[in-house]
Structures are given as C-alpha cells and as structure tokens.
Amino acid sequence: MAKKILVLGGAHVDRRGRIFGETAPGASNPGAWFEEPGGGGFNAARNLARLGFDVRMISPRGGDPSGEMVAEAASHAGVDDTPFVFLDRKTPSYTAILERDGNLVIALADMELYQLFSPRRLAIRAVRDAFEAADLVLCDANLPAETLTAIAMKAAAGGKPVAAIAISPAKVMRLKPCLAGIDHLFLNEAEAAALTGHRPEDPREWVSGLRALGLRNGVITRGKRELIAFSHNAVVSLQPPIVENVADVTGAGDSLASGVLAALLAGHDLAEAVRHGTAAAAITVQSPFATAENLSPELLNSMLALVPKAEILS
C-alpha cells in the first residue's frame, strides 16, 4: 500500500512574462506570458503523487477560474485535492517579469488568502483525520507563522514526521519559531542566511548555525554548486550533475525536496536520499513546467546513473 503524505501549503497560479529584447524600464516591452499552477507545497504534492505516493493537498483557494486551474492540475497529477474554498476571494497568484536571459526584473505576490489558513482550521474533522492517516506531513512557508507552529505541534503529538519547504528568504522566517519541531527543512543559501543571520565562506558552516536554531535535519541547495545536507549524526555534500537542455529552473527545489522525502520514506539514508532528490530536480529543469509531467519512479531511477555519490563530510 502506498504511503500517505499530507501537504499543507501553497497552491496557486504562477504567471511569468519574459521580455524578448533588451529591457526598457518605464516602457512597453515586447514579450510573452506563460501561466501555470504552482506553489511550493503544490509542486511537491504533484511530484510525490507521480512517484507513487498517496498525496492529499489542503490549501486555501478562491472561487475563480484560477482555482479551477489548480484543481484540474491536481486531478491530472493524481493528488487528492481538498481545499478550503472562499467563493468571494481570488486564488493566490505570483506574477513575475523576466529579462530575456531569465533574470527577474520584478515580481508581485498576491498571497493574502493564505492568511485565512489559521491554526483553528487544523481542528476541522477532515483535517484531523488527514493528520491521523498520514505517514508524513509536508508544509511550506506560504502559511502564517502561527499555523506552521500549530502544524509542527499537531504532527509531533501524533508521532508524525513533518517536513517544510522554505519558499523565500522572507517567508522562511515564519518557520524560525518552530524549527525544533521540523524534522526536515529544504532551503537555499539565501534562506539559510536569513535564518542564521550570516553567510559563511565555508558552506559547511551552515550546519552548525541551523543546528543551533534547533533544526535536526536539513538540505541547503546552492544552485549549480554542491548542496549540503545534514542529519543528527551526518553531514554530506553532493555536486549536482551538469544538465543539458535546461528549459526552466522553476520548481527545481520543490522537486529536490520530493525526491529526498520519497527516498527517506523508502528507507534510504541521507547520502542516498540527496542523490534521489538531485535526480528529481535534474528531470524537472528539463521541463518547461514547474513539475515534470513525465516524472516517474522508473525515470528517476534511470536519472540516478548521472548523479555522483554524495561525499560524507562527517
């Protein structure tokens, strides 16, 4: 029987506009729009469903066409989508303008609806039942700080491991009060710097800084450079493989989190789990979408052949 994963977090619409030529500030720029469902939690939920897990997604949603788009994407990926629907509100959205080379010009995050996911909603019978049935709870920092703390406490009370995705340097601060209750945190260097208040020259120093905040297990990604991962008794690094034909890096971190969690739930150790995560991310960046629709256990296993062994640092 497939293990059950409960995901609580962002499920919204991502809009990306790419400028065709040189950027002209303060003027109309020729370009094109691309729109798709996104959100850290939702991306991870779809990846995990495609990897064979029984995934349930709970998030706030508006009663609008954007909400219907998210629901359709969830169904297509095999996610059990059970949102809190606010018929008079808009589904959250993230809108970005990108330069020709993909660098961000400016972005607008319309995420106020997530504030309505308050701790008291965890007391709803359907949510309580979902916690009880889950083998793992995954949340993201799109939710309010008090709700993330309540999720960590509820998971701990039920003996359920809880993982979290940092989302951004600003939003990861919402996780700081409950880091000791998070079993696995996925973040990048900028988010690690926001949490610890410094950016060390040696990336291995992230580990001591995060452990000092109470975090037991974490994975710090560094783009094309080697990632650093740690547990209570190990620290490992892994150099991601060079990927040809990169289409879009959007969602790579969410895919890495999905691959790592899938491997840990399958009984692999940390060194092997980060290999699975890196393989999942490599598959995703070759897709124009935030999640690769062809992701499967078989494809991930074949991609593992390109991923080097992790280096044990301690």
Short mmCIF file of C-alpha atoms in Angstrom, two decimals:
data_model
loop_
_atom_site.label_atom_id
_atom_site.label_comp_id
_atom_site.label_asym_id
_atom_site.label_seq_id
_atom_site.Cartn_x
_atom_site.Cartn_y
_atom_site.Cartn_z
CA MET A 1 0.00 0.00 0.00
CA ALA A 2 1.34 3.46 -0.90
CA LYS A 3 2.41 5.64 1.98
CA LYS A 4 0.21 8.65 2.68
CA ILE A 5 1.52 12.21 2.59
CA LEU A 6 -0.46 15.23 3.77
CA VAL A 7 0.60 18.53 2.18
CA LEU A 8 -0.44 21.85 3.69
CA GLY A 9 0.72 24.97 1.87
CA GLY A 10 0.78 26.97 -1.31
CA ALA A 11 -1.32 26.00 -4.33
CA HIS A 12 -1.77 28.99 -6.59
CA VAL A 13 -1.16 30.36 -10.09
CA ASP A 14 2.31 31.34 -11.32
CA ARG A 15 2.48 33.86 -14.16
CA ARG A 16 5.81 34.56 -15.84
CA GLY A 17 6.31 37.19 -18.51
CA ARG A 18 9.57 37.07 -20.49
CA ILE A 19 10.86 40.13 -22.36
CA PHE A 20 12.07 39.32 -25.89
CA GLY A 21 14.73 42.01 -26.28
CA GLU A 22 16.75 44.35 -24.11
CA THR A 23 14.75 45.52 -21.10
CA ALA A 24 13.49 49.09 -21.39
CA PRO A 25 12.44 50.31 -17.92
CA GLY A 26 9.40 52.56 -17.83
CA ALA A 27 8.32 51.49 -21.32
CA SER A 28 6.28 48.83 -23.08
CA ASN A 29 8.41 45.76 -23.78
CA PRO A 30 7.53 43.09 -26.35
CA GLY A 31 7.32 39.67 -24.72
CA ALA A 32 5.12 36.69 -23.91
CA TRP A 33 3.20 35.33 -20.91
CA PHE A 34 3.27 31.83 -19.51
CA GLU A 35 0.81 30.73 -16.83
CA GLU A 36 0.66 27.50 -14.81
CA PRO A 37 -0.37 26.23 -11.38
CA GLY A 38 2.40 26.44 -8.80
CA GLY A 39 3.30 26.88 -5.15
CA GLY A 40 5.98 25.02 -3.22
CA GLY A 41 3.60 22.64 -1.49
CA PHE A 42 1.58 22.01 -4.63
CA ASN A 43 4.65 21.35 -6.77
CA ALA A 44 5.92 18.86 -4.20
CA ALA A 45 2.48 17.24 -3.91
CA ARG A 46 2.32 16.59 -7.65
CA ASN A 47 5.85 15.23 -7.74
CA LEU A 48 5.19 12.87 -4.85
CA ALA A 49 1.95 11.63 -6.41
CA ARG A 50 3.83 10.86 -9.65
CA LEU A 51 6.40 8.97 -7.58
CA GLY A 52 3.66 6.65 -6.34
CA PHE A 53 2.58 8.15 -3.02
CA ASP A 54 -0.99 8.71 -1.82
CA VAL A 55 -0.97 12.52 -1.54
CA ARG A 56 -3.60 14.79 -0.06
CA MET A 57 -3.36 18.58 -0.54
CA ILE A 58 -5.09 21.12 1.70
CA SER A 59 -4.80 24.84 0.97
CA PRO A 60 -6.97 27.97 0.70
CA ARG A 61 -8.43 28.57 -2.74
CA GLY A 62 -10.62 31.22 -4.33
CA GLY A 63 -13.85 30.54 -6.19
CA ASP A 64 -12.47 31.65 -9.55
CA PRO A 65 -11.05 30.22 -12.81
CA SER A 66 -7.55 30.22 -11.30
CA GLY A 67 -8.79 27.94 -8.53
CA GLU A 68 -10.32 25.66 -11.14
CA MET A 69 -6.96 25.56 -12.96
CA VAL A 70 -5.23 24.41 -9.78
CA ALA A 71 -7.89 21.78 -9.12
CA GLU A 72 -7.57 20.43 -12.67
CA ALA A 73 -3.78 20.18 -12.33
CA ALA A 74 -4.15 18.34 -9.04
CA SER A 75 -6.53 15.83 -10.61
CA HIS A 76 -4.21 15.35 -13.59
CA ALA A 77 -1.29 14.53 -11.26
CA GLY A 78 -3.30 12.19 -9.06
CA VAL A 79 -3.39 14.44 -5.98
CA ASP A 80 -6.38 14.24 -3.63
CA ASP A 81 -7.19 17.96 -3.61
CA THR A 82 -9.36 19.12 -0.69
CA PRO A 83 -9.03 22.93 -0.46
CA PHE A 84 -10.73 25.47 1.76
CA VAL A 85 -12.68 27.35 -0.94
CA PHE A 86 -13.59 31.01 -0.39
CA LEU A 87 -16.10 31.74 -3.14
CA ASP A 88 -15.79 35.53 -2.80
CA ARG A 89 -11.97 35.61 -2.89
CA LYS A 90 -9.27 35.31 -5.55
CA THR A 91 -6.91 32.34 -5.66
CA PRO A 92 -3.40 33.49 -4.68
CA SER A 93 -1.01 34.27 -7.51
CA TYR A 94 2.64 35.06 -8.21
CA THR A 95 3.38 37.27 -11.21
CA ALA A 96 6.97 37.78 -12.42
CA ILE A 97 8.57 39.77 -15.23
CA LEU A 98 11.78 38.19 -16.52
CA GLU A 99 14.52 39.56 -18.71
CA ARG A 100 15.47 37.78 -21.90
CA ASP A 101 18.11 35.73 -20.05
CA GLY A 102 15.64 34.72 -17.35
CA ASN A 103 16.76 37.12 -14.61
CA LEU A 104 13.96 38.58 -12.54
CA VAL A 105 13.02 42.23 -13.20
CA ILE A 106 10.17 42.48 -10.71
CA ALA A 107 7.51 40.24 -9.22
CA LEU A 108 4.24 40.65 -7.37
CA ALA A 109 2.96 38.06 -4.90
CA ASP A 110 -0.78 38.28 -4.18
CA MET A 111 -0.87 35.77 -1.30
CA GLU A 112 -3.18 37.33 1.29
CA LEU A 113 -5.64 34.42 1.11
CA TYR A 114 -3.11 32.17 2.83
CA GLN A 115 -3.56 34.25 5.98
CA LEU A 116 -7.02 32.69 6.28
CA PHE A 117 -5.41 29.29 6.89
CA SER A 118 -5.40 29.88 10.63
CA PRO A 119 -4.47 27.31 13.31
CA ARG A 120 -8.13 26.74 14.16
CA ARG A 121 -8.68 25.14 10.75
CA LEU A 122 -6.49 22.26 11.90
CA ALA A 123 -9.30 21.35 14.29
CA ILE A 124 -11.73 20.60 11.44
CA ARG A 125 -12.66 16.92 11.46
CA ALA A 126 -11.47 16.25 7.91
CA VAL A 127 -8.09 17.83 8.66
CA ARG A 128 -7.73 15.86 11.90
CA ASP A 129 -8.47 12.67 10.01
CA ALA A 130 -5.91 13.57 7.35
CA PHE A 131 -3.23 14.06 10.01
CA GLU A 132 -4.11 10.75 11.62
CA ALA A 133 -3.86 8.86 8.32
CA ALA A 134 -0.63 10.49 7.13
CA ASP A 135 2.80 8.85 7.22
CA LEU A 136 4.40 12.27 6.64
CA VAL A 137 3.20 15.87 6.87
CA LEU A 138 4.72 18.42 4.47
CA CYS A 139 4.11 22.16 4.78
CA ASP A 140 5.54 25.29 3.21
CA ALA A 141 6.20 28.80 4.47
CA ASN A 142 3.38 30.36 2.46
CA LEU A 143 1.28 29.75 5.57
CA PRO A 144 1.22 32.05 8.63
CA ALA A 145 3.87 31.50 11.31
CA GLU A 146 1.31 30.55 13.97
CA THR A 147 -0.21 27.95 11.63
CA LEU A 148 3.19 26.42 10.86
CA THR A 149 3.88 26.15 14.58
CA ALA A 150 0.49 24.53 15.13
CA ILE A 151 1.18 22.06 12.30
CA ALA A 152 4.52 21.07 13.84
CA MET A 153 2.91 20.61 17.26
CA LYS A 154 -0.02 18.59 15.89
CA ALA A 155 2.31 16.35 13.88
CA ALA A 156 4.53 15.76 16.90
CA ALA A 157 1.53 14.95 19.09
CA GLY A 158 0.51 12.28 16.59
CA GLY A 159 4.03 10.92 16.13
CA LYS A 160 4.14 12.06 12.51
CA PRO A 161 7.35 13.38 10.90
CA VAL A 162 6.97 16.86 9.44
CA ALA A 163 8.94 18.42 6.59
CA ALA A 164 8.93 22.02 5.37
CA ILE A 165 9.88 23.99 2.26
CA ALA A 166 11.31 27.46 2.94
CA ILE A 167 9.83 29.27 -0.14
CA SER A 168 11.79 32.56 0.19
CA PRO A 169 14.20 34.44 2.50
CA ALA A 170 11.31 36.50 3.88
CA LYS A 171 8.87 33.64 4.34
CA VAL A 172 11.34 31.17 5.88
CA MET A 173 11.39 33.40 8.96
CA ARG A 174 7.86 32.14 9.67
CA LEU A 175 9.42 28.74 10.40
CA LYS A 176 12.00 30.03 12.85
CA PRO A 177 9.80 29.70 15.98
CA CYS A 178 9.11 26.02 15.24
CA LEU A 179 12.41 24.81 13.75
CA ALA A 180 12.89 22.40 16.64
CA GLY A 181 9.63 20.74 15.62
CA ILE A 182 10.58 20.35 11.95
CA ASP A 183 12.12 17.01 11.01
CA HIS A 184 13.34 18.06 7.54
CA LEU A 185 13.77 21.56 6.12
CA PHE A 186 14.56 22.31 2.47
CA LEU A 187 16.09 25.73 1.80
CA ASN A 188 18.65 27.56 -0.31
CA GLU A 189 21.61 29.72 0.69
CA ALA A 190 19.65 32.96 0.79
CA GLU A 191 17.04 31.36 3.04
CA ALA A 192 19.74 29.85 5.28
CA ALA A 193 21.35 33.30 5.57
CA ALA A 194 18.01 34.81 6.57
CA LEU A 195 17.53 32.23 9.32
CA THR A 196 21.06 32.28 10.74
CA GLY A 197 21.87 35.94 10.19
CA HIS A 198 25.15 35.31 8.39
CA ARG A 199 26.61 33.88 5.19
CA PRO A 200 29.77 31.84 5.88
CA GLU A 201 32.55 31.38 3.33
CA ASP A 202 32.56 27.63 4.00
CA PRO A 203 29.05 26.30 3.26
CA ARG A 204 29.55 23.54 5.81
CA GLU A 205 29.21 26.20 8.50
CA TRP A 206 25.52 26.46 7.64
CA VAL A 207 25.07 23.21 9.51
CA SER A 208 26.23 24.46 12.90
CA GLY A 209 24.19 27.65 12.51
CA LEU A 210 20.98 25.78 11.69
CA ARG A 211 21.56 23.16 14.37
CA ALA A 212 21.96 25.99 16.90
CA LEU A 213 18.44 27.10 15.99
CA GLY A 214 17.10 23.63 16.81
CA LEU A 215 16.87 22.15 13.31
CA ARG A 216 17.69 18.43 13.28
CA ASN A 217 17.78 17.69 9.55
CA GLY A 218 18.13 19.95 6.55
CA VAL A 219 19.15 20.26 2.90
CA ILE A 220 20.71 23.52 1.68
CA THR A 221 20.78 23.90 -2.10
CA ARG A 222 23.30 26.17 -3.84
CA GLY A 223 22.23 26.27 -7.48
CA LYS A 224 24.81 24.53 -9.66
CA ARG A 225 27.25 24.24 -6.75
CA GLU A 226 27.33 21.35 -4.30
CA LEU A 227 24.44 21.08 -1.88
CA ILE A 228 24.93 20.48 1.84
CA ALA A 229 22.69 18.12 3.79
CA PHE A 230 22.76 17.11 7.42
CA SER A 231 21.05 14.88 9.96
CA HIS A 232 21.64 14.47 13.67
CA ASN A 233 24.73 12.33 13.02
CA ALA A 234 25.91 13.08 9.48
CA VAL A 235 26.85 15.87 7.09
CA VAL A 236 27.10 15.20 3.35
CA SER A 237 27.71 17.22 0.19
CA LEU A 238 26.73 16.46 -3.38
CA GLN A 239 27.69 18.13 -6.64
CA PRO A 240 24.63 18.25 -8.94
CA PRO A 241 25.28 16.84 -12.40
CA ILE A 242 25.50 19.10 -15.44
CA VAL A 243 22.11 19.01 -17.16
CA GLU A 244 21.85 19.57 -20.89
CA ASN A 245 18.83 21.30 -22.41
CA VAL A 246 17.71 23.21 -19.32
CA ALA A 247 14.25 24.58 -20.08
CA ASP A 248 13.29 26.31 -16.80
CA VAL A 249 14.65 26.02 -13.25
CA THR A 250 11.27 26.89 -11.70
CA GLY A 251 10.25 24.17 -9.25
CA ALA A 252 13.69 22.51 -9.07
CA GLY A 253 13.94 22.95 -5.31
CA ASP A 254 10.45 21.56 -4.77
CA SER A 255 11.36 18.52 -6.90
CA LEU A 256 14.55 18.02 -4.91
CA ALA A 257 12.55 18.04 -1.68
CA SER A 258 10.13 15.49 -3.18
CA GLY A 259 12.91 13.16 -4.26
CA VAL A 260 14.67 13.33 -0.91
CA LEU A 261 11.48 12.65 1.05
CA ALA A 262 10.48 9.80 -1.26
CA ALA A 263 13.86 8.15 -0.72
CA LEU A 264 13.79 8.65 3.05
CA LEU A 265 10.30 7.13 3.24
CA ALA A 266 11.64 4.18 1.23
CA GLY A 267 14.32 3.61 3.88
CA HIS A 268 17.38 5.15 2.20
CA ASP A 269 19.98 7.02 4.25
CA LEU A 270 20.67 10.73 3.84
CA ALA A 271 23.54 10.31 1.36
CA GLU A 272 21.40 8.25 -0.99
CA ALA A 273 18.30 10.38 -0.43
CA VAL A 274 20.01 13.54 -1.69
CA ARG A 275 21.01 11.63 -4.83
CA HIS A 276 17.34 10.87 -5.45
CA GLY A 277 16.44 14.49 -4.82
CA THR A 278 19.09 15.74 -7.20
CA ALA A 279 17.88 13.30 -9.87
CA ALA A 280 14.31 14.58 -9.48
CA ALA A 281 15.49 18.18 -9.80
CA ALA A 282 17.50 17.32 -12.93
CA ILE A 283 14.37 15.87 -14.53
CA THR A 284 12.34 18.97 -13.64
CA VAL A 285 14.74 21.58 -15.07
CA GLN A 286 14.50 19.85 -18.45
CA SER A 287 10.74 20.54 -18.44
CA PRO A 288 9.20 23.93 -19.30
CA PHE A 289 6.84 23.42 -16.35
CA ALA A 290 7.34 23.69 -12.58
CA THR A 291 6.78 19.94 -12.35
CA ALA A 292 7.77 17.37 -14.97
CA GLU A 293 4.69 15.53 -16.19
CA ASN A 294 6.84 12.52 -17.14
CA LEU A 295 8.31 12.13 -13.65
CA SER A 296 8.04 8.52 -12.50
CA PRO A 297 9.96 6.11 -10.27
CA GLU A 298 11.41 4.48 -13.39
CA LEU A 299 12.62 7.76 -14.91
CA LEU A 300 14.08 8.88 -11.59
CA ASN A 301 15.99 5.61 -11.22
CA SER A 302 17.42 5.99 -14.71
CA MET A 303 18.50 9.58 -13.96
CA LEU A 304 20.37 8.33 -10.87
CA ALA A 305 23.05 6.96 -13.18
CA LEU A 306 24.11 10.57 -13.89
CA VAL A 307 24.24 11.62 -10.22
CA PRO A 308 27.55 11.14 -8.38
CA LYS A 309 27.87 9.62 -4.94
CA ALA A 310 27.48 12.02 -2.04
CA GLU A 311 30.61 12.93 -0.11
CA ILE A 312 30.47 12.15 3.60
CA LEU A 313 31.84 15.20 5.44
CA SER A 314 31.25 13.97 8.98
#
